[in-house]
Short mmCIF file of C-alpha atoms and ligand atoms in Angstrom, two decimals:
data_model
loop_
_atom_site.label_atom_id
_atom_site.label_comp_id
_atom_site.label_asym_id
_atom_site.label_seq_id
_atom_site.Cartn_x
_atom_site.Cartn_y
_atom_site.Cartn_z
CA UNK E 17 265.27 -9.16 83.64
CA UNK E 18 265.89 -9.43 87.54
CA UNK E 19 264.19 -7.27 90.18
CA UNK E 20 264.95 -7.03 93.40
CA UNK E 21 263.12 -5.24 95.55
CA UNK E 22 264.96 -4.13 99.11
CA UNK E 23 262.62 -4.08 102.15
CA UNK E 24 263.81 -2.61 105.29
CA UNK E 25 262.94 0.50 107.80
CA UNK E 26 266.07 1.72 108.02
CA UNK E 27 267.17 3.53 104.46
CA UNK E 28 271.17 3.32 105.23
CA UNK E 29 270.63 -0.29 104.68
CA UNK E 30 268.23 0.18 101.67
CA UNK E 31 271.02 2.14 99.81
CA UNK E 32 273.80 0.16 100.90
CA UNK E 33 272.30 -3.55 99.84
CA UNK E 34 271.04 -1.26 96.55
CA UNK E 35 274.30 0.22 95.61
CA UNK E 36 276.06 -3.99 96.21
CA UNK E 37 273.47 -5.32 93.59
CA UNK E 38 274.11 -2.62 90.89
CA UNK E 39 277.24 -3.56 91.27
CA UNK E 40 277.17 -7.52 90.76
CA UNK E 41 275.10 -6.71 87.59
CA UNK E 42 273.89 -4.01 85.92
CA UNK E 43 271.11 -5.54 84.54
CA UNK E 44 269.49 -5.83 87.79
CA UNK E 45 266.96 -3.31 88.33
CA UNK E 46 266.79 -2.32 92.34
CA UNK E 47 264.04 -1.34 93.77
CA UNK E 48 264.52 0.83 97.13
CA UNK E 49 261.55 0.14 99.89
CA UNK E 50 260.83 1.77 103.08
CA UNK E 51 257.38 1.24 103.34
CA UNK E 52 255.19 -1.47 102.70
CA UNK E 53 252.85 0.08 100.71
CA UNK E 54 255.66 0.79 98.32
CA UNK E 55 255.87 -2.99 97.62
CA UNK E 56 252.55 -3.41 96.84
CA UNK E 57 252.22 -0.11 94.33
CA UNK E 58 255.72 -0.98 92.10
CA UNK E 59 254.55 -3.24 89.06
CA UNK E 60 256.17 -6.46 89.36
CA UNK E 61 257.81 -8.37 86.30
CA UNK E 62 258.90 -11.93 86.82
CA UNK E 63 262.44 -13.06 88.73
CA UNK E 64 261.50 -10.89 91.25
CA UNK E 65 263.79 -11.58 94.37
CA UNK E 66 262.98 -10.02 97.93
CA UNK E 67 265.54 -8.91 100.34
CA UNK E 68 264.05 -7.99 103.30
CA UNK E 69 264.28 -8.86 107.37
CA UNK E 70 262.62 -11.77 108.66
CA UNK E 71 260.43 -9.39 110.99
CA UNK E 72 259.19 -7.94 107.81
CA UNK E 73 258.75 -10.80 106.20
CA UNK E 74 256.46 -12.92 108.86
CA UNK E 75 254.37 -9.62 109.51
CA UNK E 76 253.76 -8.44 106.27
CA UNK E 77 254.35 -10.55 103.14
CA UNK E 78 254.43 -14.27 104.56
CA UNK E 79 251.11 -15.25 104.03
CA UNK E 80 250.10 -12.46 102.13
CA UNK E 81 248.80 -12.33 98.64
CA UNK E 82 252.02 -10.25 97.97
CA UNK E 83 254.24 -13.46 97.90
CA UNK E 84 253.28 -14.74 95.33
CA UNK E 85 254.72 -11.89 93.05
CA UNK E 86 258.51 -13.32 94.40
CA UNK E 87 261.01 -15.91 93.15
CA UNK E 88 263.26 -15.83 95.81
CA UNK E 89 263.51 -14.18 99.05
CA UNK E 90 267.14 -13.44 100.95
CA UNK E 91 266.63 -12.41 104.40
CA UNK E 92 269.80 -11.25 106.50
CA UNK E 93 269.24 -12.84 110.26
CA UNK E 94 271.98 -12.87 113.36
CA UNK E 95 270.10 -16.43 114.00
CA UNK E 96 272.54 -18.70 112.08
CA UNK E 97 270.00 -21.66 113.48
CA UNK E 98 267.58 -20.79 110.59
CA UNK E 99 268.35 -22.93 107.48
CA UNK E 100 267.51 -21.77 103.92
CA UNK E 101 265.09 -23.74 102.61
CA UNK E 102 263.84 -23.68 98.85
CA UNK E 103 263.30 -20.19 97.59
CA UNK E 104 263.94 -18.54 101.03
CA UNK E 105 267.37 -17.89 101.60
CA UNK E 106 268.87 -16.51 105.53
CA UNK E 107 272.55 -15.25 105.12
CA UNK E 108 274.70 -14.22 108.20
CA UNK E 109 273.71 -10.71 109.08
CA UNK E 110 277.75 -10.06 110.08
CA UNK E 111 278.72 -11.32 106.45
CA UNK E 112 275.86 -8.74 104.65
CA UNK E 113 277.64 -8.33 101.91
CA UNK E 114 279.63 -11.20 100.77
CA UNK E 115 276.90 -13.86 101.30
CA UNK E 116 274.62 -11.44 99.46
CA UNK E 117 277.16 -11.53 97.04
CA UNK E 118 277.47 -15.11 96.69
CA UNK E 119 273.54 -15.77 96.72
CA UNK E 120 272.29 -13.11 94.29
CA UNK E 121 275.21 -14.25 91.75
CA UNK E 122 274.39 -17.99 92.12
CA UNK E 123 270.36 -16.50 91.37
CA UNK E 124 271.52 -14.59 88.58
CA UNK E 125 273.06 -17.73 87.56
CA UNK E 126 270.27 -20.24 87.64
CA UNK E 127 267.68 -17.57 86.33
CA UNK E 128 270.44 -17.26 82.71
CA UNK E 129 272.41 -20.26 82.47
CA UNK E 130 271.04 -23.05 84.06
CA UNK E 131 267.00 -23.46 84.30
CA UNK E 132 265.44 -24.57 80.90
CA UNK E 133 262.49 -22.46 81.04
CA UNK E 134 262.17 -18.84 82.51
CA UNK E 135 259.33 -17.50 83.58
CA UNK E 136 257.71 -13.96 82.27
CA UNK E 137 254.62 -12.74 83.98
CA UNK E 138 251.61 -13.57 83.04
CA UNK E 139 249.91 -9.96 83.11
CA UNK E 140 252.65 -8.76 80.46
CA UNK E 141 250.80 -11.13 78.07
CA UNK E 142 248.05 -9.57 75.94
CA UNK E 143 245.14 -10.89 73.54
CA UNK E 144 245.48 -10.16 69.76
CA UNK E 145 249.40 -10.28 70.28
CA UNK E 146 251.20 -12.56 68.06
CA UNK E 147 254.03 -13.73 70.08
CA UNK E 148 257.71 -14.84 68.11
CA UNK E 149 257.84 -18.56 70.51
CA UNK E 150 256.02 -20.89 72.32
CA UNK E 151 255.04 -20.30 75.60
CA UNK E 152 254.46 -23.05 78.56
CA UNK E 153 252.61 -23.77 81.98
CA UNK E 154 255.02 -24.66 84.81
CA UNK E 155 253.16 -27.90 85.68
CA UNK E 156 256.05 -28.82 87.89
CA UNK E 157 260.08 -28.54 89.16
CA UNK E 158 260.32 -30.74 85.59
CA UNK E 159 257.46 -30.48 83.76
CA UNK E 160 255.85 -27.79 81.39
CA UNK E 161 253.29 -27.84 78.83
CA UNK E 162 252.78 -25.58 75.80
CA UNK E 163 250.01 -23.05 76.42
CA UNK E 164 250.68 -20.75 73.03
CA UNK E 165 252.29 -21.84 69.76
CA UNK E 166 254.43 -19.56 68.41
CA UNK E 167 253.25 -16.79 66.16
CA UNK E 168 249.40 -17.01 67.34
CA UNK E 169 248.20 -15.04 70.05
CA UNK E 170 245.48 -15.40 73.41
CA UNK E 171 242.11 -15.26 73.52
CA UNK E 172 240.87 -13.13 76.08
CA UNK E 173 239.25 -15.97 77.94
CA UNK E 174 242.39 -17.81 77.88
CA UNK E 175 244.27 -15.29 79.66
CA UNK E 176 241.50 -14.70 82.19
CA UNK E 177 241.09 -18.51 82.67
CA UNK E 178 244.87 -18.63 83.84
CA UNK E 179 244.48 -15.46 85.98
CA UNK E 180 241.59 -17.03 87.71
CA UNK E 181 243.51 -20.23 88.42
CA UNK E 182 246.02 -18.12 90.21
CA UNK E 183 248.74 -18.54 87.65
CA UNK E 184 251.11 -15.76 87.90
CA UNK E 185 253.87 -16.61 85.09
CA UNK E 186 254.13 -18.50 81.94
CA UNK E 187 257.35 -19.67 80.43
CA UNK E 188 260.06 -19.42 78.20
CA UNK E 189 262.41 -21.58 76.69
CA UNK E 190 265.38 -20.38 77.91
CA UNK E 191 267.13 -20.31 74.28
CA UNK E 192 264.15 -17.82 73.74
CA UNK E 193 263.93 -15.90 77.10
CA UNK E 194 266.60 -12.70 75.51
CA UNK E 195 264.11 -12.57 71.78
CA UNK E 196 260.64 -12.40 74.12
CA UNK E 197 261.93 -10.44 76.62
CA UNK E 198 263.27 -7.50 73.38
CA UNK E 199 259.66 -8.36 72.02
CA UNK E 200 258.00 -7.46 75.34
CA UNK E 201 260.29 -4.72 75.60
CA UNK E 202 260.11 -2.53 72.99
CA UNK E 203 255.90 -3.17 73.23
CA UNK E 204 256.34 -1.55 76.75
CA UNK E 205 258.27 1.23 75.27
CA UNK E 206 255.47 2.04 72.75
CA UNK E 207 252.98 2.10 75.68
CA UNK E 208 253.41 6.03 76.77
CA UNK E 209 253.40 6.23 80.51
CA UNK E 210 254.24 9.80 81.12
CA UNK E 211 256.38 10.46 84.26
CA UNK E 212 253.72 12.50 85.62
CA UNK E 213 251.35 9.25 86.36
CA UNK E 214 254.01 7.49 87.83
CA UNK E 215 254.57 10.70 90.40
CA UNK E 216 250.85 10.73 90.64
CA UNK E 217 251.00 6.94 91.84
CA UNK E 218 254.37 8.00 94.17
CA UNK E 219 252.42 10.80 95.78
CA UNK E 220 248.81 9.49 96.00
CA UNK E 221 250.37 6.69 98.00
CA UNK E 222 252.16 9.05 100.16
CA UNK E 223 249.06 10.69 101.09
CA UNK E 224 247.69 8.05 101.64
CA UNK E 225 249.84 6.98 104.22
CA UNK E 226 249.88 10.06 106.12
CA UNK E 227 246.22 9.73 106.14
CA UNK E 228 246.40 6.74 107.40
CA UNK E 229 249.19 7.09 110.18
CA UNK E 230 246.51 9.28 111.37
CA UNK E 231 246.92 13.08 110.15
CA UNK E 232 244.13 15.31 109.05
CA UNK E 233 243.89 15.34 105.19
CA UNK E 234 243.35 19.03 106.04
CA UNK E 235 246.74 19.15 106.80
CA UNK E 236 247.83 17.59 103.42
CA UNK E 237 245.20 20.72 101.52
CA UNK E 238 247.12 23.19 103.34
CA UNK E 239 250.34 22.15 102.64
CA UNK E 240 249.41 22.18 98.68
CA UNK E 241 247.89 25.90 99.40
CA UNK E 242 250.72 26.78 100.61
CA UNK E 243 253.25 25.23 98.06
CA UNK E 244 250.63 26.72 95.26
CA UNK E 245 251.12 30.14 97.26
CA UNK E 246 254.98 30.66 97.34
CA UNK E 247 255.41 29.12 94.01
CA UNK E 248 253.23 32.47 93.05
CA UNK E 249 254.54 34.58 95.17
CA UNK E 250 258.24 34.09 94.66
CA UNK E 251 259.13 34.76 91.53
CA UNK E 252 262.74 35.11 91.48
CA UNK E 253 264.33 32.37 88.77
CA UNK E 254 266.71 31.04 91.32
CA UNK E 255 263.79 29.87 93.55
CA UNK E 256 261.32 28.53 90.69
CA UNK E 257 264.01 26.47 89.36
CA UNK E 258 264.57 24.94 93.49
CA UNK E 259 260.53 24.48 93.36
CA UNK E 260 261.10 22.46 90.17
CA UNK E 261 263.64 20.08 91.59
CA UNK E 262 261.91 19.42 94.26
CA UNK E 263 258.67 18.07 92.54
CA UNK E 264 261.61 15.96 90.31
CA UNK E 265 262.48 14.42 93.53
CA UNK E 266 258.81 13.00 93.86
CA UNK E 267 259.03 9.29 95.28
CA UNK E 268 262.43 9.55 96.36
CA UNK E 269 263.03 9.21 99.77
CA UNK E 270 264.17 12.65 99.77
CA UNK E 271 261.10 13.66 98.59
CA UNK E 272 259.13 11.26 101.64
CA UNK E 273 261.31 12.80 104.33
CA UNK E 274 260.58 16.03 103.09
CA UNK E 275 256.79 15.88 102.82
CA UNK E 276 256.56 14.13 106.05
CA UNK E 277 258.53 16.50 107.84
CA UNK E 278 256.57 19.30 106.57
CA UNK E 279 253.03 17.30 107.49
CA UNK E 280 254.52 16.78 111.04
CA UNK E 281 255.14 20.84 111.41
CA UNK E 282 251.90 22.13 110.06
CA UNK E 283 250.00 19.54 112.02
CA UNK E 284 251.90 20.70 115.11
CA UNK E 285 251.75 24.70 114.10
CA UNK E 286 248.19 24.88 115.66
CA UNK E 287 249.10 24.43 119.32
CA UNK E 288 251.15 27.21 119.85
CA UNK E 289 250.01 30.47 120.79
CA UNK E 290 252.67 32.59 118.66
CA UNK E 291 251.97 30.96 115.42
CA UNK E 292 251.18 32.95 112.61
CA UNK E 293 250.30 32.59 109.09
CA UNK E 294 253.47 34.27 108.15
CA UNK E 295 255.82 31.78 110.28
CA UNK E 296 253.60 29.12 109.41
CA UNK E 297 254.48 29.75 105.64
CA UNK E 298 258.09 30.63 106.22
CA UNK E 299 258.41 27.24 108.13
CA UNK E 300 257.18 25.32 104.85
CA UNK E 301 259.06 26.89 102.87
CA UNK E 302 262.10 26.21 104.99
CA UNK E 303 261.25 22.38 105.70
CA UNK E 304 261.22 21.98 101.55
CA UNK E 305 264.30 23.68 100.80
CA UNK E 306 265.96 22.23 103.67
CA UNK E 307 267.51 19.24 101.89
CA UNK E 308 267.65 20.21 97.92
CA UNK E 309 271.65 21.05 98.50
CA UNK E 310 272.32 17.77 97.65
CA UNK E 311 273.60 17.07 94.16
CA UNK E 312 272.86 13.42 93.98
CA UNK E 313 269.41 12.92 96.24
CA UNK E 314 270.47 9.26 96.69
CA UNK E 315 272.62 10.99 99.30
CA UNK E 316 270.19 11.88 101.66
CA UNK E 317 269.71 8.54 102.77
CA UNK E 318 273.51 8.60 104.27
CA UNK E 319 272.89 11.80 106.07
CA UNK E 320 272.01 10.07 109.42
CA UNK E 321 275.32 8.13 109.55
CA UNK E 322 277.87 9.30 111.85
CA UNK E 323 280.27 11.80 111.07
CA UNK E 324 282.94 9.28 111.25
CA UNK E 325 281.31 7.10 108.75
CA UNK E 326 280.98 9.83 106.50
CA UNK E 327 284.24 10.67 106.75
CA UNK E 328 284.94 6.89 105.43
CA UNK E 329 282.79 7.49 102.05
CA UNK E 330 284.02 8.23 98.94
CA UNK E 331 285.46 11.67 98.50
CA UNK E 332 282.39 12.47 96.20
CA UNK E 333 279.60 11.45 98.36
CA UNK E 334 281.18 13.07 101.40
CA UNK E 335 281.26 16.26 99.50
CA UNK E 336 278.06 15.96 98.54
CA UNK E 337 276.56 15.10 102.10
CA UNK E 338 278.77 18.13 104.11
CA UNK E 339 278.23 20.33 101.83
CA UNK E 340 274.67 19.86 101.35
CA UNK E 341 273.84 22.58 103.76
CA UNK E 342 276.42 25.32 104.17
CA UNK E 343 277.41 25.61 100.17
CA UNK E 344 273.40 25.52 99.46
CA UNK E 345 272.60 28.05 102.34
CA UNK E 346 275.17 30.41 100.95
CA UNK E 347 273.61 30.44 96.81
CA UNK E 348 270.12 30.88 99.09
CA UNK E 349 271.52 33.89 101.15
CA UNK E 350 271.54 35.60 97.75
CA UNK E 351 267.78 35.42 96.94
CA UNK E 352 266.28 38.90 97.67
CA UNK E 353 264.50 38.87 100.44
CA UNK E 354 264.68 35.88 101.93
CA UNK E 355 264.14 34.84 105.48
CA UNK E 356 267.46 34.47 108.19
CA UNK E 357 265.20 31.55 109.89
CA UNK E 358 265.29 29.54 106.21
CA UNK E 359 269.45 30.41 105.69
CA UNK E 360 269.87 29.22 109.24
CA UNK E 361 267.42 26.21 108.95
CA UNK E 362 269.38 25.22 105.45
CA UNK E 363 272.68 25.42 106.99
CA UNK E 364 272.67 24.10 110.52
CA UNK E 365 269.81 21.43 110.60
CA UNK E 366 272.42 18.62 111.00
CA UNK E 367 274.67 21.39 113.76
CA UNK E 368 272.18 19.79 116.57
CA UNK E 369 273.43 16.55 116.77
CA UNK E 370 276.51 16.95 119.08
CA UNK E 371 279.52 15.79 118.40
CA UNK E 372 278.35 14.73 114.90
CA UNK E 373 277.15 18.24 113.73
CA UNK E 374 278.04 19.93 110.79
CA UNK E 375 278.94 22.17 109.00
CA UNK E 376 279.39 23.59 112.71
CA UNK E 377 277.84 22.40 116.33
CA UNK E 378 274.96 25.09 117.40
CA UNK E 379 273.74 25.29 120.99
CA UNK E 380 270.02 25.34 122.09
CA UNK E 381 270.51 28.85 123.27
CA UNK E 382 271.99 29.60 119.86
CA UNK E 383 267.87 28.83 118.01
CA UNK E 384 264.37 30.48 118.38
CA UNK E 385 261.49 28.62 118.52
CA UNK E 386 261.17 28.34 114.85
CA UNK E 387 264.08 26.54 114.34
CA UNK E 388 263.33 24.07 117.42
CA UNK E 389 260.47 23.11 115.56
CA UNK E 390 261.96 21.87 112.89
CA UNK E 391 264.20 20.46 114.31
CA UNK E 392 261.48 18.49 116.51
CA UNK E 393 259.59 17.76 113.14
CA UNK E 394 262.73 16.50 110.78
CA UNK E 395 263.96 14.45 114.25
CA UNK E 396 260.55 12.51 114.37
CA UNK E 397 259.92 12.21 110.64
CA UNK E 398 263.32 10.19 110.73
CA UNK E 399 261.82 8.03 113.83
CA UNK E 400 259.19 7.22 111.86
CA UNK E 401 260.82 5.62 108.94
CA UNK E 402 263.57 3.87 111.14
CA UNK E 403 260.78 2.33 112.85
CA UNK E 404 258.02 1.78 109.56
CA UNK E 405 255.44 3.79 110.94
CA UNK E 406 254.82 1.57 113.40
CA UNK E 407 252.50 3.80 116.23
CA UNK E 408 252.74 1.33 119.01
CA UNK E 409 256.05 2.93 119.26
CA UNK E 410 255.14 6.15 119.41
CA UNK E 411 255.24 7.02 123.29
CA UNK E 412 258.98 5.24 123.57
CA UNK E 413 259.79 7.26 120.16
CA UNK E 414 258.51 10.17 122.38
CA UNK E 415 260.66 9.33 125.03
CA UNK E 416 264.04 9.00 123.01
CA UNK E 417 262.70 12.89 121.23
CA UNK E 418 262.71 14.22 124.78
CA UNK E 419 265.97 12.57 125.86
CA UNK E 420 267.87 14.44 123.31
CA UNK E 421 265.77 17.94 122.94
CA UNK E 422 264.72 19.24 126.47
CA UNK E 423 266.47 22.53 127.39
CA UNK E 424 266.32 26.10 125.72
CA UNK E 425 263.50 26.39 123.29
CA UNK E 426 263.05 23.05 122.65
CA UNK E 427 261.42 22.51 125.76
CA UNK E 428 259.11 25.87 125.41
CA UNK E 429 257.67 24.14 122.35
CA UNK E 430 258.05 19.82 123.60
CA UNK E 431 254.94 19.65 125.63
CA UNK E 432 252.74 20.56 122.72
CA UNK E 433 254.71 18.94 119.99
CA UNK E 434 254.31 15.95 122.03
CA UNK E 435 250.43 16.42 121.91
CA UNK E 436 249.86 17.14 118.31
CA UNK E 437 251.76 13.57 117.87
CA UNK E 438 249.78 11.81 120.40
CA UNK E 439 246.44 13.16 119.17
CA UNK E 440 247.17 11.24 115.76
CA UNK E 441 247.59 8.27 117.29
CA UNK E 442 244.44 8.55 118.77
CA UNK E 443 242.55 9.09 115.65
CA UNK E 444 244.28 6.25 114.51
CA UNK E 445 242.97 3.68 116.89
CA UNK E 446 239.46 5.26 116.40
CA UNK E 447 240.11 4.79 112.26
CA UNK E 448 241.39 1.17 113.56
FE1 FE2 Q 508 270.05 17.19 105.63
FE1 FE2 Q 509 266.65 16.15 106.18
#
């Protein structure tokens, strides 16, 4: 099995180096990354290959006890100086594609056809097991010695001798590598992980990152009061089956923008003077809906491109993404008694961004101070992920916020968005 795991801030190049290696094989299993802690959560088997920007890579995994868990690293650079040098690979940034191409194939190919032995993860292996070949210790590029004979098993010590020596794989003949790797399979499969811990580990680490960019975990209790609250109080069928596919969207990035976006509203809801509990929960409600039109939630991670380069995707995706708002606001305009601010919120969240608004361009006179937030919230949730949470950014992030929202209600509401931002940064130095 091959994992690669795709490391960068911005998610349009997430999905589009994602969607390449699904392509080249479909054994590959791709794992999306926008944040770092996402690397270090995701249970790592062995081939693992990285693909990530060298910025990332010197600041967070060179170095880092996290390297270890990677084969291979590719790392796209405009610096054709750098040469690749054993497992690190730098491939023209201009040429994305085909050199990724060309490396990942010629990875694939070593990993199957060509190396000897192949290496399986040494915390797969359990005591008592009686495994079907003989396993070895990578001693070097050439040489490997037989740790387990086939058909015995590991002692306990044994395994926690290896662990403690920092060994991180054993290996496989590669004759063997398919049988073992069916064995270890279908063991897995008898292992019941139910999909609710893996949300649980999705959303704990979400939390945890919101607590630790700085906001309030009261913030993160009233948002669940107030999702436990309209779950109860609307009733209709329509709407509890929307509730449901949003908590299915848990660990998406979807689901991350989402969240975050609401997070940024409620923490902001306190400094103005014509907040209410009722807007307050209307405002939720709205920032949760906002982007469940989509039929594939992949999608969502193309909705920042350019009209004109959604105009260039295939016909289905381009549905998918212009329609996401004005098809899904219209089913929503049906639901008995529901709230003009959420239709209008549904439908023209992506009408504010000029000349690459749709379903139709709305002016700043055209909102009420509702909507503005929103809009102010969704805007800096996305300036967050395109620049990893990094907070040193924050006042320039700030900046470019106020650049493009500063007449009509935007700027009644600005000056105090701006501090309920800048007061998290503060009690994130004082956490620092
Ligand atoms: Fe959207
Ligand atoms: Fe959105």
């Amino acid at each position: 099995m091959i994992e690669i795991y795709v490391f960068f801030p911005d998610p349009l190049t997430v999905g589009k180096i994602a969607e390449l290696a699904k392509k080249i094989d479909p054994q590959i299993i791709c794992h999306k990354i926008i944040d770092v802690r996402q690397l270090f959560l995701t249970h790592k088997g062995s081939n693992c290959v990285l693909i990530t920007s060298p910025d990332l890579y010197n600041q967070h995994i060179k170095g880092q006890d996290i390297q270890r868990f990677f084969q291979s690293y590719i790392l796209p650079d405009d610096n054709e100086t750098q040469r690749s040098k054993e497992n690190i690979h730098f491939i023209n940034q201009k040429l994305l594609i085909t050199q990724l191409r060309s490396v990942l194939n010629q990875y694939i190919k070593e990993v199957y056809d060509l190396s000897p032995y192949i290496p399986i993860a040494l915390d797969q292996f359990e005591e008592k097991i009686r495994y079907p070949c003989d396993l070895y210790l990578k001693l070097s590029a050439k040489k490997y010695i037989k740790v387990l004979k086939e058909q015995t098993s590991f002692h306990k010590e044994t395994l926690e001798k290896l662990a403690k020596k920092g060994i991180t794989s054993l290996y496989v003949k590669n004759e063997n590598y398919q049988y073992l790797k069916e064995f270890l399979f279908t063991r897995a499969s008898e292992i019941k992980i139910s999909p609710k811990q893996v949300h649980l580990g999705a959303i704990e680490s979400l939390h945890k990152l919101i607590v630790d960019i700085g906001f309030n975990e009261k913030i993160i209790q009233q948002a669940e009061s107030l999702q436990h609250h309209i779950e109860k109080k609307i009733t209709s069928k329509y709407m509890q089956n929307l509730f449901k596919t949003f908590k299915k969207t848990e660990g998406s990035f979807l689901y991350n923008h989402t969240y975050l976006t609401a997070i940024i509203a409620l923490n902001a809801c306190d400094y103005f003077d014509w907040m209410t509990p009722a807007i307050k929960e209307k405002i939720y409600l709205a920032t949760i809906l906002h982007d469940l039109g989509y039929q594939n939630t992949d999608n969502a991670l193309r909705e920042l491109l350019s009209k004109k380069e959604i105009q260039t995707l295939p016909f289905e995706q381009k549905n998918d993404i212009f329609e996401h708002t004005n098809n899904f606001s219209r089913h929503l305009a049906q639901v008995d008694k529901i709230d003009q601010d959420i239709i209008k919120i549904v439908r023209d969240h992506h009408g504010v961004y000029g000349e690459d608004a749709y379903p139709r361009e709305i002016q700043s006179n055209d909102i009420n101070l509702v909507f503005a937030l929103f809009v102010l919230s969704h805007e800096f949730t996305l300036i967050l992920f395109k620049t990893n949470f990094n907070l040193n950014q924050i006042e320039s992030s700030l900046e470019s916020l106020e650049k493009k929202f500063n007449n009509g209600k935007y700027k009644n509401i600005l000056k105090e968005f701006k501090e309920s931002i800048l007061r998290i940064k503060k009690i994130n130095k004082a956490i620092a």
